[in-house]
Amino acid sequence: MKALMFGWEFPPHILGGLGTASYGLTKGMWECGDMDITFVIPKPFGDEEKHFANIIGMSQVPIVWRDVDRQYVQDRIGNVMDPDLYYRLRDHIYADFNYMRTNDLGCIEFSGRYPDNLVEEINNYSICAGVIARTVDFDIIHSHDWLTYPAGIHAKQVSGKPLVIHVHATEFDRSRGKPNPTVFGIEKDGMNHADHIITVSNLTRDTVINHYGIDPAKVTTVHNAVTPLTPEQLNVPEHKSKDKVVTFLGRITMQKGPEYFVETAAKVLKNNPNVRFVMAGSGDMMNKMILLAAERGIADRFHFPGFQKGAQVYEMLKASDVYVMPSVSEPFGISPLEAMQMGVPSIISKQSGCAEILTNVIKTDYWDIDAMADAINSIVTYPAMYNQLREDGLAEVNRITWDKAGQKVIDIYNKVLNK
């Protein structure tokens, strides 16, 4: 079976859980066998792992015809695209896009990130999707997250092939119930055009059904998983502090509940001064959290190391004694599973999708800072509790693998194609 997947991130260049999940699911599906996946992203860098997916970058898809020789194309984009594919794509330009701003190859430049003109990049991505859908061979379309829904709709209109959309989060999660109407409209349009919808949790499935008015029969939950860690990841350098270390790792935004982490830290430190708190990540609430820690008089016990990637993530987790995810509305939340892989006991909010499948963690309401503080104190105080959560959590997370999630997605594909 051949799938045309539209995504926005792909490791090693990721800015959040979307890229991690897209990679894991794609590889898991490939491991199930008989899958040929073309994975499209805005901008490849040439160091993406490609043995299980054919990576195409929208920034190398021509929408304006240019008379360029093969050697020039090889020199310009040969590290990320086969020149033959460039010419095949050039032969399928379907409209006059000379009014668009393009480069010397007739391609649109993409940032590969989340720029201020994100809606414009989403629209440009969907224009390029029309060229790809006319060029490559596929049986089904799979669009990851709202950023690529317009591209999926365009590809469906061009090809007549069915569209599956994958809801990794909704605007209701990101905005605490006050959705941006533009984003909500793009999400709703994608859901209406989809032949089937995959959600990463039952929590998200309920949101899709109740807030977007989608028929429950059209929505299936496939929980996320984790990729087994390599020996290099497991054996990163250990920098253990003489104090206990409690870590928050993620975007420092309203959705993730960072203020509850700071308030919990203040409660813990009243009774146990030998604990350090780490808020790793970046986001629009970072400065507010630095000020809040200062206001609570705990700035000397708080660390803000900024955005972490690659080996830095595993080094930080290895140095931690407790991991906390106090998200207000978390569609899934892969980070606690990654912490458990490193043997770190985890505390998660009941308002997270991963709470549906994890047993060997402590679950509290995101707003219940007393319960979170009690849980932290218990883990850092009682070695027996720490060791049980560590060992049982590690055994549990090692059973949550992407090939199982991948097979569920393949089953959905077959169901859609056989309708």
Coordinates of C-alpha atoms in Angstrom, one line a residue:
M1 CA 0.0 0.0 0.0
K2 CA 1.2 3.5 -0.8
A3 CA 0.5 6.4 1.4
L4 CA 1.1 10.1 0.8
M5 CA 1.7 11.8 4.1
F6 CA 1.7 15.5 4.8
G7 CA 3.5 16.6 7.9
W8 CA 5.2 19.7 9.3
E9 CA 8.2 18.3 11.3
F10 CA 10.5 15.4 11.0
P11 CA 13.5 14.5 13.2
P12 CA 16.2 15.5 13.9
H13 CA 14.7 19.0 13.2
I14 CA 11.7 19.1 15.6
L15 CA 10.1 21.8 17.7
G16 CA 7.7 19.6 19.7
G17 CA 5.8 16.3 20.0
L18 CA 4.4 16.5 16.5
G19 CA 7.7 15.6 14.8
T20 CA 8.4 12.8 17.3
A21 CA 5.0 11.3 16.7
S22 CA 5.1 11.6 12.9
Y23 CA 8.5 9.9 12.9
G24 CA 7.5 7.1 15.2
L25 CA 4.3 6.3 13.5
T26 CA 5.8 6.3 10.0
K27 CA 8.6 4.0 11.1
G28 CA 6.2 1.8 13.0
M29 CA 4.0 1.4 9.9
W30 CA 7.0 0.6 7.7
E31 CA 8.0 -2.1 10.2
C32 CA 4.6 -3.7 9.7
G33 CA 5.6 -4.5 6.1
D34 CA 4.1 -3.8 2.7
M35 CA 4.0 0.0 3.2
D36 CA 5.5 2.6 0.8
I37 CA 5.3 6.0 2.5
T38 CA 6.0 9.4 0.9
F39 CA 6.4 11.9 3.8
V40 CA 6.2 15.6 2.8
I41 CA 7.5 18.4 5.0
P42 CA 8.0 22.1 4.3
K43 CA 11.8 22.2 4.4
P44 CA 14.2 19.2 4.6
F45 CA 17.8 19.6 5.7
G46 CA 19.3 16.5 4.2
D47 CA 20.0 14.7 7.5
E48 CA 16.5 13.1 7.9
E49 CA 16.4 9.3 8.3
K50 CA 15.0 8.2 5.0
H51 CA 15.3 4.4 4.8
F52 CA 11.6 3.9 5.8
A53 CA 10.0 6.9 4.1
N54 CA 10.5 8.9 0.9
I55 CA 11.1 12.5 2.1
I56 CA 9.9 15.4 -0.1
G57 CA 10.4 19.0 0.8
M58 CA 7.9 21.5 -0.4
S59 CA 10.8 24.0 -0.7
Q60 CA 12.0 21.9 -3.6
V61 CA 8.7 21.5 -5.4
P62 CA 8.5 23.8 -8.4
I63 CA 5.3 25.7 -9.0
V64 CA 6.8 27.9 -11.8
W65 CA 8.5 26.4 -14.8
R66 CA 12.3 27.2 -15.0
D67 CA 14.7 26.1 -17.7
V68 CA 17.5 24.8 -15.6
D69 CA 20.1 22.2 -16.5
R70 CA 20.5 19.0 -14.4
Q71 CA 23.9 19.8 -13.0
Y72 CA 22.6 23.1 -11.6
V73 CA 19.7 21.3 -10.0
Q74 CA 22.1 18.8 -8.5
D75 CA 24.3 21.5 -7.1
R76 CA 21.3 23.4 -5.6
I77 CA 19.2 20.7 -4.1
G78 CA 20.9 17.4 -4.7
N79 CA 21.5 16.9 -1.0
V80 CA 17.8 16.8 -0.3
M81 CA 16.1 15.7 -3.6
D82 CA 16.9 13.6 -6.6
P83 CA 17.1 16.0 -9.6
D84 CA 14.9 13.5 -11.6
L85 CA 12.1 14.0 -9.1
Y86 CA 12.4 17.8 -9.5
Y87 CA 11.9 17.5 -13.3
R88 CA 9.0 15.1 -12.8
L89 CA 7.4 17.6 -10.5
R90 CA 8.1 20.4 -12.9
D91 CA 6.1 18.5 -15.6
H92 CA 3.0 18.6 -13.3
I93 CA 2.7 22.3 -12.6
Y94 CA -1.0 22.8 -13.0
A95 CA -1.6 26.6 -13.1
D96 CA 0.2 29.9 -13.7
F97 CA 1.8 30.8 -10.4
N98 CA 4.1 33.5 -11.8
Y99 CA 2.5 36.0 -9.5
M100 CA 4.0 34.1 -6.5
R101 CA 7.4 34.8 -5.0
T102 CA 9.6 31.9 -6.2
N103 CA 13.4 31.3 -6.4
D104 CA 15.6 30.4 -9.4
L105 CA 14.2 26.9 -9.5
G106 CA 10.6 28.1 -9.4
C107 CA 10.1 27.0 -5.8
I108 CA 8.6 28.7 -2.8
E109 CA 10.9 29.2 0.1
F110 CA 9.6 27.7 3.4
S111 CA 11.0 28.4 6.9
G112 CA 10.4 24.9 8.2
R113 CA 9.3 26.3 11.4
Y114 CA 6.2 28.3 12.8
P115 CA 6.8 31.8 11.5
D116 CA 4.6 34.8 12.0
N117 CA 3.1 34.3 8.5
L118 CA 2.2 30.7 9.3
V119 CA -1.2 30.8 7.6
E120 CA 0.5 32.0 4.4
E121 CA 3.0 29.1 4.6
I122 CA 0.1 26.7 5.1
N123 CA -1.6 28.0 2.0
N124 CA 1.7 27.8 0.0
Y125 CA 2.2 24.3 1.3
S126 CA -1.3 23.3 -0.1
I127 CA -0.4 24.8 -3.5
C128 CA 2.7 22.7 -3.7
A129 CA 0.6 19.7 -2.6
G130 CA -1.3 19.9 -5.9
V131 CA 1.9 19.4 -7.8
I132 CA 2.9 16.4 -5.7
A133 CA -0.5 14.8 -5.9
R134 CA -0.3 14.9 -9.7
T135 CA 3.2 13.4 -9.8
V136 CA 3.6 10.6 -7.2
D137 CA 1.8 7.3 -7.0
F138 CA -0.3 6.7 -3.9
D139 CA -3.5 4.9 -2.6
I140 CA -4.4 7.1 0.4
I141 CA -3.6 10.5 1.8
H142 CA -2.7 11.1 5.5
S143 CA -2.5 14.7 6.9
H144 CA -0.9 15.3 10.2
D145 CA -2.3 18.1 12.3
W146 CA -4.2 21.2 11.2
L147 CA -1.2 22.8 9.3
T148 CA -1.5 20.2 6.6
Y149 CA -5.2 19.7 6.3
P150 CA -5.6 22.1 3.4
A151 CA -2.8 20.2 1.6
G152 CA -4.7 16.9 2.2
I153 CA -7.9 18.4 0.9
H154 CA -6.2 19.7 -2.2
A155 CA -4.6 16.3 -2.9
K156 CA -7.9 14.6 -2.4
Q157 CA -9.6 16.9 -4.9
V158 CA -6.8 16.4 -7.4
S159 CA -6.5 12.6 -7.1
G160 CA -9.9 11.4 -5.9
K161 CA -8.1 9.3 -3.3
P162 CA -9.4 9.1 0.2
L163 CA -8.1 11.4 3.0
V164 CA -7.3 10.4 6.6
I165 CA -6.5 13.3 8.9
H166 CA -4.5 12.8 12.1
V167 CA -5.5 15.1 15.0
H168 CA -2.5 15.5 17.3
A169 CA -4.1 18.5 19.1
T170 CA -7.0 20.8 18.6
E171 CA -7.3 24.6 18.9
F172 CA -9.4 24.0 22.1
D173 CA -6.4 22.3 23.7
R174 CA -3.9 25.1 22.7
S175 CA -6.2 28.0 23.7
R176 CA -7.8 26.6 26.9
G177 CA -11.2 26.7 25.2
K178 CA -10.9 30.1 23.4
P179 CA -10.1 29.0 19.9
N180 CA -8.7 31.2 17.2
P181 CA -11.5 31.3 14.6
T182 CA -9.0 31.0 11.6
V183 CA -7.4 27.9 13.1
F184 CA -10.7 26.4 14.1
G185 CA -12.0 27.0 10.6
I186 CA -9.1 25.1 9.1
E187 CA -9.5 22.2 11.5
K188 CA -13.3 22.0 10.9
D189 CA -12.8 22.1 7.1
G190 CA -10.2 19.3 7.3
M191 CA -12.5 17.1 9.5
N192 CA -15.5 17.7 7.1
H193 CA -13.5 16.7 4.1
A194 CA -11.8 13.7 5.7
D195 CA -12.9 10.1 5.0
H196 CA -11.7 9.2 8.4
I197 CA -10.2 10.9 11.4
I198 CA -7.5 9.5 13.8
T199 CA -7.1 11.1 17.2
V200 CA -4.2 10.5 19.6
S201 CA -6.5 9.9 22.6
N202 CA -10.1 9.4 23.6
L203 CA -9.9 12.9 25.2
T204 CA -9.2 14.3 21.8
R205 CA -11.8 12.1 20.1
D206 CA -14.4 13.6 22.5
T207 CA -13.3 17.1 21.6
V208 CA -13.6 16.3 17.9
I209 CA -17.1 14.9 18.3
N210 CA -18.5 17.5 20.7
H211 CA -16.8 20.7 19.6
Y212 CA -16.5 20.1 15.9
G213 CA -19.8 18.2 15.4
I214 CA -18.2 15.1 13.8
D215 CA -20.0 11.8 13.5
P216 CA -18.4 9.4 16.1
A217 CA -18.3 6.6 13.5
K218 CA -15.8 8.6 11.6
V219 CA -13.3 9.0 14.5
T220 CA -10.9 6.4 15.8
T221 CA -8.4 6.7 18.6
V222 CA -4.8 5.4 18.0
H223 CA -2.7 6.2 21.1
N224 CA 0.9 7.4 20.5
A225 CA 3.9 5.3 21.6
V226 CA 7.6 5.7 21.9
T227 CA 10.6 4.6 19.9
P228 CA 13.0 2.3 21.8
L229 CA 16.1 4.2 22.9
T230 CA 19.5 3.6 21.4
P231 CA 22.5 2.6 23.6
E232 CA 23.8 6.1 23.0
Q233 CA 20.6 7.7 24.3
L234 CA 20.5 5.4 27.3
N235 CA 24.1 6.0 28.2
V236 CA 24.4 9.8 27.9
P237 CA 26.6 11.4 30.6
E238 CA 25.0 11.5 34.0
H239 CA 25.1 14.8 35.9
K240 CA 23.5 14.0 39.2
S241 CA 23.0 16.8 41.8
K242 CA 23.3 16.2 45.5
D243 CA 19.8 17.7 45.6
K244 CA 16.8 15.9 44.2
V245 CA 15.8 17.2 40.8
V246 CA 12.2 17.7 39.5
T247 CA 11.8 18.5 35.8
F248 CA 9.2 20.0 33.5
L249 CA 10.1 19.6 29.8
G250 CA 7.9 21.1 27.1
R251 CA 6.6 24.3 25.6
I252 CA 6.2 27.0 28.3
T253 CA 2.7 27.9 27.1
M254 CA -0.8 28.2 28.6
Q255 CA -1.7 24.7 27.5
K256 CA 1.1 23.0 29.4
G257 CA 0.2 24.5 32.8
P258 CA 3.7 25.8 33.7
E259 CA 2.3 28.1 36.5
Y260 CA 1.0 25.0 38.3
F261 CA 4.5 23.6 38.3
V262 CA 6.0 26.7 39.8
E263 CA 3.3 26.9 42.5
T264 CA 3.8 23.2 43.3
A265 CA 7.5 23.9 43.6
A266 CA 6.9 26.6 46.1
K267 CA 4.8 24.2 48.2
V268 CA 7.5 21.4 48.1
L269 CA 10.3 23.8 49.0
K270 CA 8.5 25.0 52.2
N271 CA 9.0 21.5 53.7
N272 CA 12.0 20.2 51.7
P273 CA 14.7 22.8 50.7
N274 CA 16.9 20.1 49.2
V275 CA 15.1 19.9 45.9
R276 CA 15.8 21.7 42.6
F277 CA 13.3 22.4 39.9
V278 CA 14.0 22.6 36.2
M279 CA 11.6 24.1 33.6
A280 CA 13.2 23.2 30.3
G281 CA 11.7 24.6 27.1
S282 CA 10.7 27.9 25.5
G283 CA 7.4 29.6 24.9
D284 CA 5.4 32.8 25.4
M285 CA 5.0 32.3 29.2
M286 CA 8.7 31.8 30.0
N287 CA 9.3 35.3 31.3
K288 CA 6.2 35.2 33.4
M289 CA 7.4 31.9 35.0
I290 CA 10.8 33.4 35.8
L291 CA 9.0 36.3 37.5
L292 CA 6.6 34.0 39.3
A293 CA 9.5 31.9 40.7
A294 CA 11.1 35.2 41.9
E295 CA 7.8 36.3 43.5
R296 CA 7.5 33.0 45.3
G297 CA 11.1 33.4 46.6
I298 CA 12.3 30.2 45.0
A299 CA 14.4 31.6 42.1
D300 CA 17.6 30.2 43.7
R301 CA 16.1 26.7 43.5
F302 CA 14.7 27.1 39.9
H303 CA 16.5 26.6 36.6
F304 CA 15.4 27.6 33.1
P305 CA 17.8 26.0 30.6
G306 CA 15.8 26.8 27.5
F307 CA 14.8 24.6 24.6
Q308 CA 16.4 21.2 24.7
K309 CA 16.9 18.8 21.8
G310 CA 18.6 15.6 20.9
A311 CA 21.0 14.2 23.5
Q312 CA 20.3 17.3 25.7
V313 CA 16.8 15.9 26.4
Y314 CA 18.1 12.5 27.6
E315 CA 20.9 14.1 29.7
M316 CA 18.3 16.2 31.4
L317 CA 16.0 13.3 32.1
K318 CA 18.9 11.2 33.3
A319 CA 19.7 13.9 35.8
S320 CA 16.1 14.0 37.1
D321 CA 14.5 12.2 40.0
V322 CA 10.9 13.1 39.1
Y323 CA 9.3 14.2 35.9
V324 CA 6.1 16.3 36.0
M325 CA 3.6 17.1 33.2
P326 CA 0.9 19.4 34.6
S327 CA -0.9 20.1 31.3
V328 CA -4.3 21.7 31.4
S329 CA -5.4 19.9 28.2
E330 CA -2.9 17.5 26.7
P331 CA -4.1 15.5 23.7
F332 CA -1.5 12.8 24.4
G333 CA 1.9 13.8 25.8
I334 CA 4.9 11.7 24.8
S335 CA 7.3 13.3 27.2
P336 CA 6.3 11.3 30.3
L337 CA 6.9 8.1 28.3
E338 CA 10.3 9.3 27.3
A339 CA 11.0 10.1 31.0
M340 CA 9.9 6.6 32.0
Q341 CA 12.2 5.1 29.3
M342 CA 15.1 6.8 31.2
G343 CA 13.8 5.3 34.5
V344 CA 12.3 8.6 35.8
P345 CA 9.1 8.3 37.9
S346 CA 6.5 10.5 36.4
I347 CA 3.5 12.6 37.6
I348 CA 1.0 13.6 35.0
S349 CA -2.3 15.5 34.8
K350 CA -5.5 13.5 34.6
Q351 CA -6.3 15.9 31.7
S352 CA -3.8 14.2 29.4
G353 CA -4.3 11.5 26.8
C354 CA -1.4 9.4 28.0
A355 CA -3.2 9.0 31.3
E356 CA -5.6 6.7 29.4
I357 CA -2.9 4.1 28.8
L358 CA -0.3 4.6 31.6
T359 CA -0.7 2.8 35.0
N360 CA 2.7 3.1 36.7
V361 CA 2.6 6.9 37.1
I362 CA 0.9 9.2 39.6
K363 CA -2.1 11.1 38.2
T364 CA -3.4 14.4 39.6
D365 CA -5.7 17.1 38.4
Y366 CA -3.6 19.9 36.8
W367 CA -4.9 22.4 39.2
D368 CA -4.3 20.3 42.4
I369 CA -0.9 21.7 43.4
D370 CA -1.3 20.1 46.9
A371 CA -1.6 16.6 45.4
M372 CA 1.3 17.3 43.0
A373 CA 3.5 18.5 45.9
D374 CA 2.6 15.5 48.0
A375 CA 3.5 13.2 45.2
I376 CA 6.8 14.8 44.6
N377 CA 7.6 14.8 48.3
S378 CA 6.8 11.1 48.5
I379 CA 8.9 10.1 45.5
V380 CA 12.0 12.1 46.7
T381 CA 11.6 10.9 50.3
Y382 CA 10.8 7.2 50.1
P383 CA 13.3 5.1 48.1
A384 CA 10.9 2.2 47.9
M385 CA 8.3 4.3 46.1
Y386 CA 10.9 5.8 43.8
N387 CA 12.2 2.4 42.8
Q388 CA 8.8 0.8 42.3
L389 CA 7.7 3.6 40.0
R390 CA 11.0 3.5 38.2
E391 CA 11.1 -0.2 37.6
D392 CA 7.3 -0.8 36.9
G393 CA 7.2 2.3 34.7
L394 CA 10.2 1.2 32.6
A395 CA 8.6 -2.3 32.1
E396 CA 5.3 -0.7 31.1
V397 CA 6.6 1.9 28.6
N398 CA 8.7 -0.8 26.9
R399 CA 5.5 -2.5 25.8
I400 CA 4.1 0.7 24.2
T401 CA 5.6 0.5 20.7
W402 CA 5.0 2.3 17.4
D403 CA 4.5 -0.9 15.4
K404 CA 1.3 -1.6 17.3
A405 CA 0.0 1.9 16.6
G406 CA 1.2 1.6 13.0
Q407 CA -0.8 -1.6 12.5
K408 CA -3.9 0.1 13.8
V409 CA -3.5 2.9 11.2
I410 CA -2.9 0.4 8.4
D411 CA -6.2 -1.3 9.5
I412 CA -7.9 2.1 9.2
Y413 CA -6.5 2.6 5.8
N414 CA -7.8 -0.8 4.7
K415 CA -11.3 0.0 6.1
V416 CA -11.4 3.3 4.3
L417 CA -10.1 1.9 1.0
N418 CA -12.6 -1.0 1.1
K419 CA -15.7 1.2 1.6

